[in-house]
Amino acid sequence: MHITKFALYILALVELILLITILNQDRDIIDSAQYFSTDGQHYLWTIEDANGQKLNQDVGKWIRLYRIENGQKYFVYENDFSKVYPWEIDVGDIDGDGQMDLYVGTITETKFYEWAKRPFFFSWEENQLVKKWTGSYIGVNTLESITLNDYNHDHIHEIEFKGESKEGEPIIEWYRWANFSFYKIKK
């Protein structure tokens, strides 16, 4: 059976409408990101259960993974992130292995740095999250948000950092994953 690109777009649009319906039913979702695996599975990562505010940002307690099938949400996995105050989430394949990698925006303090928004990255391996990188900051001085997107269509997601410089100027920088660190690229 041959499926046209148009049919795939229609299918993706229907899935998006169903996802919006699901998210509207769950009022306690702080942020979410969806992922379509190479085997055609549709997944939804969420930050759930309000945990107050840090740095004027709504934060959650749980990172949860659901499989979406026929407009229904099926629970797969959860992890308690309440001690690092998650506020933003995105998913993609940043290392090119064909598996989901997860970005979680957190608000934490460290031994050397005050409370701030920090990017944490995880691999999805053997049905659990495995730390990939949980450092203090990358590039931008003040993190506003991160997006994972395959800008050059090579099946590896670039990491777009939005934030401010030390001088308070807006910055957008792009990075790629390189084993245990990131390197800056030009878009």
CSV table of C-alpha atoms in Angstrom, one decimal:
chain,number,residue,atom,x,y,z
A,1,MET,CA,0.0,0.0,0.0
A,2,HIS,CA,1.5,3.3,-1.1
A,3,ILE,CA,0.8,6.3,1.2
A,4,THR,CA,1.2,9.7,-0.4
A,5,LYS,CA,2.7,12.7,1.3
A,6,PHE,CA,-0.7,14.4,1.4
A,7,ALA,CA,-2.2,11.4,3.3
A,8,LEU,CA,0.7,11.6,5.8
A,9,TYR,CA,0.0,15.3,6.3
A,10,ILE,CA,-3.7,14.6,6.9
A,11,LEU,CA,-2.8,11.8,9.3
A,12,ALA,CA,-0.4,14.2,11.2
A,13,LEU,CA,-3.1,16.9,11.3
A,14,VAL,CA,-5.7,14.5,12.7
A,15,GLU,CA,-3.2,13.3,15.4
A,16,LEU,CA,-2.4,17.0,16.2
A,17,ILE,CA,-6.1,17.7,16.7
A,18,LEU,CA,-6.5,14.6,18.9
A,19,LEU,CA,-3.5,15.7,20.9
A,20,ILE,CA,-4.9,19.2,21.5
A,21,THR,CA,-8.1,17.6,22.7
A,22,ILE,CA,-6.1,15.4,25.1
A,23,LEU,CA,-4.1,18.3,26.4
A,24,ASN,CA,-7.2,20.4,26.9
A,25,GLN,CA,-8.6,17.7,29.2
A,26,ASP,CA,-5.5,17.7,31.4
A,27,ARG,CA,-5.4,21.1,33.1
A,28,ASP,CA,-2.4,20.3,35.2
A,29,ILE,CA,0.1,19.9,32.3
A,30,ILE,CA,2.8,22.6,32.6
A,31,ASP,CA,4.4,21.8,29.2
A,32,SER,CA,4.5,19.0,26.6
A,33,ALA,CA,6.3,17.7,23.6
A,34,GLN,CA,5.4,15.0,21.1
A,35,TYR,CA,7.6,12.5,19.2
A,36,PHE,CA,7.0,10.2,16.3
A,37,SER,CA,9.4,7.2,16.5
A,38,THR,CA,11.0,5.6,13.4
A,39,ASP,CA,8.6,2.7,13.9
A,40,GLY,CA,5.6,5.0,13.6
A,41,GLN,CA,4.7,5.2,17.3
A,42,HIS,CA,3.4,8.5,18.6
A,43,TYR,CA,4.6,9.6,22.1
A,44,LEU,CA,3.8,12.5,24.4
A,45,TRP,CA,6.2,13.8,27.1
A,46,THR,CA,4.7,16.0,29.7
A,47,ILE,CA,5.6,18.0,32.8
A,48,GLU,CA,2.7,17.6,35.2
A,49,ASP,CA,1.3,18.5,38.6
A,50,ALA,CA,1.9,22.2,39.5
A,51,ASN,CA,4.8,22.7,42.0
A,52,GLY,CA,4.4,26.5,42.5
A,53,GLN,CA,6.7,29.0,40.9
A,54,LYS,CA,10.5,29.6,40.8
A,55,LEU,CA,11.9,32.7,39.2
A,56,ASN,CA,8.3,33.7,38.2
A,57,GLN,CA,8.0,30.5,36.1
A,58,ASP,CA,5.3,27.8,36.6
A,59,VAL,CA,7.1,24.6,37.5
A,60,GLY,CA,5.9,21.0,37.8
A,61,LYS,CA,6.7,17.8,39.7
A,62,TRP,CA,6.6,14.9,37.3
A,63,ILE,CA,8.0,14.1,33.9
A,64,ARG,CA,5.6,11.6,32.3
A,65,LEU,CA,5.6,9.7,29.0
A,66,TYR,CA,2.4,8.5,27.2
A,67,ARG,CA,1.9,6.6,24.0
A,68,ILE,CA,-0.9,8.1,21.8
A,69,GLU,CA,-3.0,5.7,19.9
A,70,ASN,CA,-6.3,6.4,18.2
A,71,GLY,CA,-6.8,9.6,20.1
A,72,GLN,CA,-6.2,7.9,23.5
A,73,LYS,CA,-3.4,8.5,25.9
A,74,TYR,CA,-1.7,5.4,27.5
A,75,PHE,CA,0.7,5.8,30.4
A,76,VAL,CA,4.3,4.5,29.8
A,77,TYR,CA,6.6,6.0,32.3
A,78,GLU,CA,7.1,8.7,35.0
A,79,ASN,CA,10.0,10.2,37.0
A,80,ASP,CA,9.9,12.6,40.0
A,81,PHE,CA,11.6,15.8,39.0
A,82,SER,CA,10.2,17.9,41.9
A,83,LYS,CA,13.6,18.8,43.3
A,84,VAL,CA,14.8,20.4,40.1
A,85,TYR,CA,11.6,22.3,39.2
A,86,PRO,CA,11.0,21.4,35.6
A,87,TRP,CA,9.3,24.1,33.5
A,88,GLU,CA,10.0,23.3,29.8
A,89,ILE,CA,10.3,20.1,27.8
A,90,ASP,CA,11.2,19.1,24.2
A,91,VAL,CA,12.1,15.8,22.5
A,92,GLY,CA,14.2,14.9,19.5
A,93,ASP,CA,17.1,12.8,18.4
A,94,ILE,CA,20.2,14.9,19.3
A,95,ASP,CA,22.8,12.1,18.9
A,96,GLY,CA,21.6,10.5,15.7
A,97,ASP,CA,21.0,7.0,17.2
A,98,GLY,CA,17.3,6.9,16.1
A,99,GLN,CA,16.1,7.0,19.7
A,100,MET,CA,14.3,9.8,21.7
A,101,ASP,CA,16.4,12.3,23.6
A,102,LEU,CA,14.7,14.6,26.1
A,103,TYR,CA,15.5,18.1,27.0
A,104,VAL,CA,14.1,19.3,30.4
A,105,GLY,CA,14.3,22.9,31.4
A,106,THR,CA,14.9,23.0,35.1
A,107,ILE,CA,15.4,25.7,37.8
A,108,THR,CA,18.1,24.8,40.2
A,109,GLU,CA,21.0,26.2,42.1
A,110,THR,CA,24.5,24.7,42.2
A,111,LYS,CA,27.5,25.0,44.4
A,112,PHE,CA,28.9,27.8,42.2
A,113,TYR,CA,25.8,29.4,40.7
A,114,GLU,CA,22.6,30.9,42.1
A,115,TRP,CA,19.0,29.8,41.2
A,116,ALA,CA,18.7,29.9,37.4
A,117,LYS,CA,17.1,28.1,34.4
A,118,ARG,CA,19.3,25.2,33.4
A,119,PRO,CA,19.1,22.7,30.5
A,120,PHE,CA,19.2,19.0,31.3
A,121,PHE,CA,19.4,16.4,28.6
A,122,PHE,CA,18.5,12.7,28.8
A,123,SER,CA,18.5,9.6,26.6
A,124,TRP,CA,15.6,7.2,26.6
A,125,GLU,CA,17.2,3.8,27.0
A,126,GLU,CA,15.6,0.5,28.1
A,127,ASN,CA,12.3,2.2,29.1
A,128,GLN,CA,13.9,4.8,31.4
A,129,LEU,CA,15.6,8.2,31.3
A,130,VAL,CA,19.4,8.1,31.5
A,131,LYS,CA,21.4,11.3,32.2
A,132,LYS,CA,23.1,12.6,29.1
A,133,TRP,CA,24.1,16.1,30.3
A,134,THR,CA,23.0,18.0,33.4
A,135,GLY,CA,25.4,21.0,33.5
A,136,SER,CA,24.9,24.6,34.6
A,137,TYR,CA,24.6,26.5,31.3
A,138,ILE,CA,25.6,26.5,27.7
A,139,GLY,CA,26.3,29.6,25.6
A,140,VAL,CA,23.7,32.1,26.6
A,141,ASN,CA,24.0,33.8,29.9
A,142,THR,CA,20.3,33.8,30.8
A,143,LEU,CA,18.3,30.9,29.3
A,144,GLU,CA,14.8,31.7,28.0
A,145,SER,CA,14.0,28.6,26.1
A,146,ILE,CA,15.3,25.6,24.1
A,147,THR,CA,13.9,24.0,21.0
A,148,LEU,CA,15.1,20.7,19.4
A,149,ASN,CA,14.6,20.8,15.7
A,150,ASP,CA,16.2,19.1,12.6
A,151,TYR,CA,16.9,22.3,10.8
A,152,ASN,CA,19.1,20.8,8.1
A,153,HIS,CA,17.0,17.6,7.6
A,154,ASP,CA,19.8,15.1,8.4
A,155,HIS,CA,17.8,13.3,11.0
A,156,ILE,CA,19.8,14.7,13.9
A,157,HIS,CA,18.1,17.5,15.9
A,158,GLU,CA,20.0,20.7,16.5
A,159,ILE,CA,19.5,22.5,19.8
A,160,GLU,CA,18.3,26.1,19.6
A,161,PHE,CA,19.1,28.2,22.7
A,162,LYS,CA,17.2,31.5,23.2
A,163,GLY,CA,18.3,33.8,26.0
A,164,GLU,CA,20.3,36.9,26.9
A,165,SER,CA,24.0,37.8,26.9
A,166,LYS,CA,25.7,39.1,30.0
A,167,GLU,CA,25.0,42.6,28.6
A,168,GLY,CA,21.2,41.8,28.4
A,169,GLU,CA,21.1,41.5,24.6
A,170,PRO,CA,18.8,38.8,23.1
A,171,ILE,CA,20.7,35.8,21.7
A,172,ILE,CA,19.8,32.8,19.6
A,173,GLU,CA,22.5,30.2,19.3
A,174,TRP,CA,22.5,26.7,17.7
A,175,TYR,CA,24.4,23.7,19.0
A,176,ARG,CA,24.9,20.1,18.2
A,177,TRP,CA,25.6,17.2,20.6
A,178,ALA,CA,29.1,15.7,20.5
A,179,ASN,CA,29.3,12.7,22.8
A,180,PHE,CA,29.4,14.5,26.1
A,181,SER,CA,29.2,18.1,25.2
A,182,PHE,CA,27.9,20.6,22.7
A,183,TYR,CA,29.5,22.5,20.0
A,184,LYS,CA,28.2,25.8,18.5
A,185,ILE,CA,27.1,25.7,14.8
A,186,LYS,CA,26.0,28.4,12.4
A,187,LYS,CA,22.4,28.0,11.1
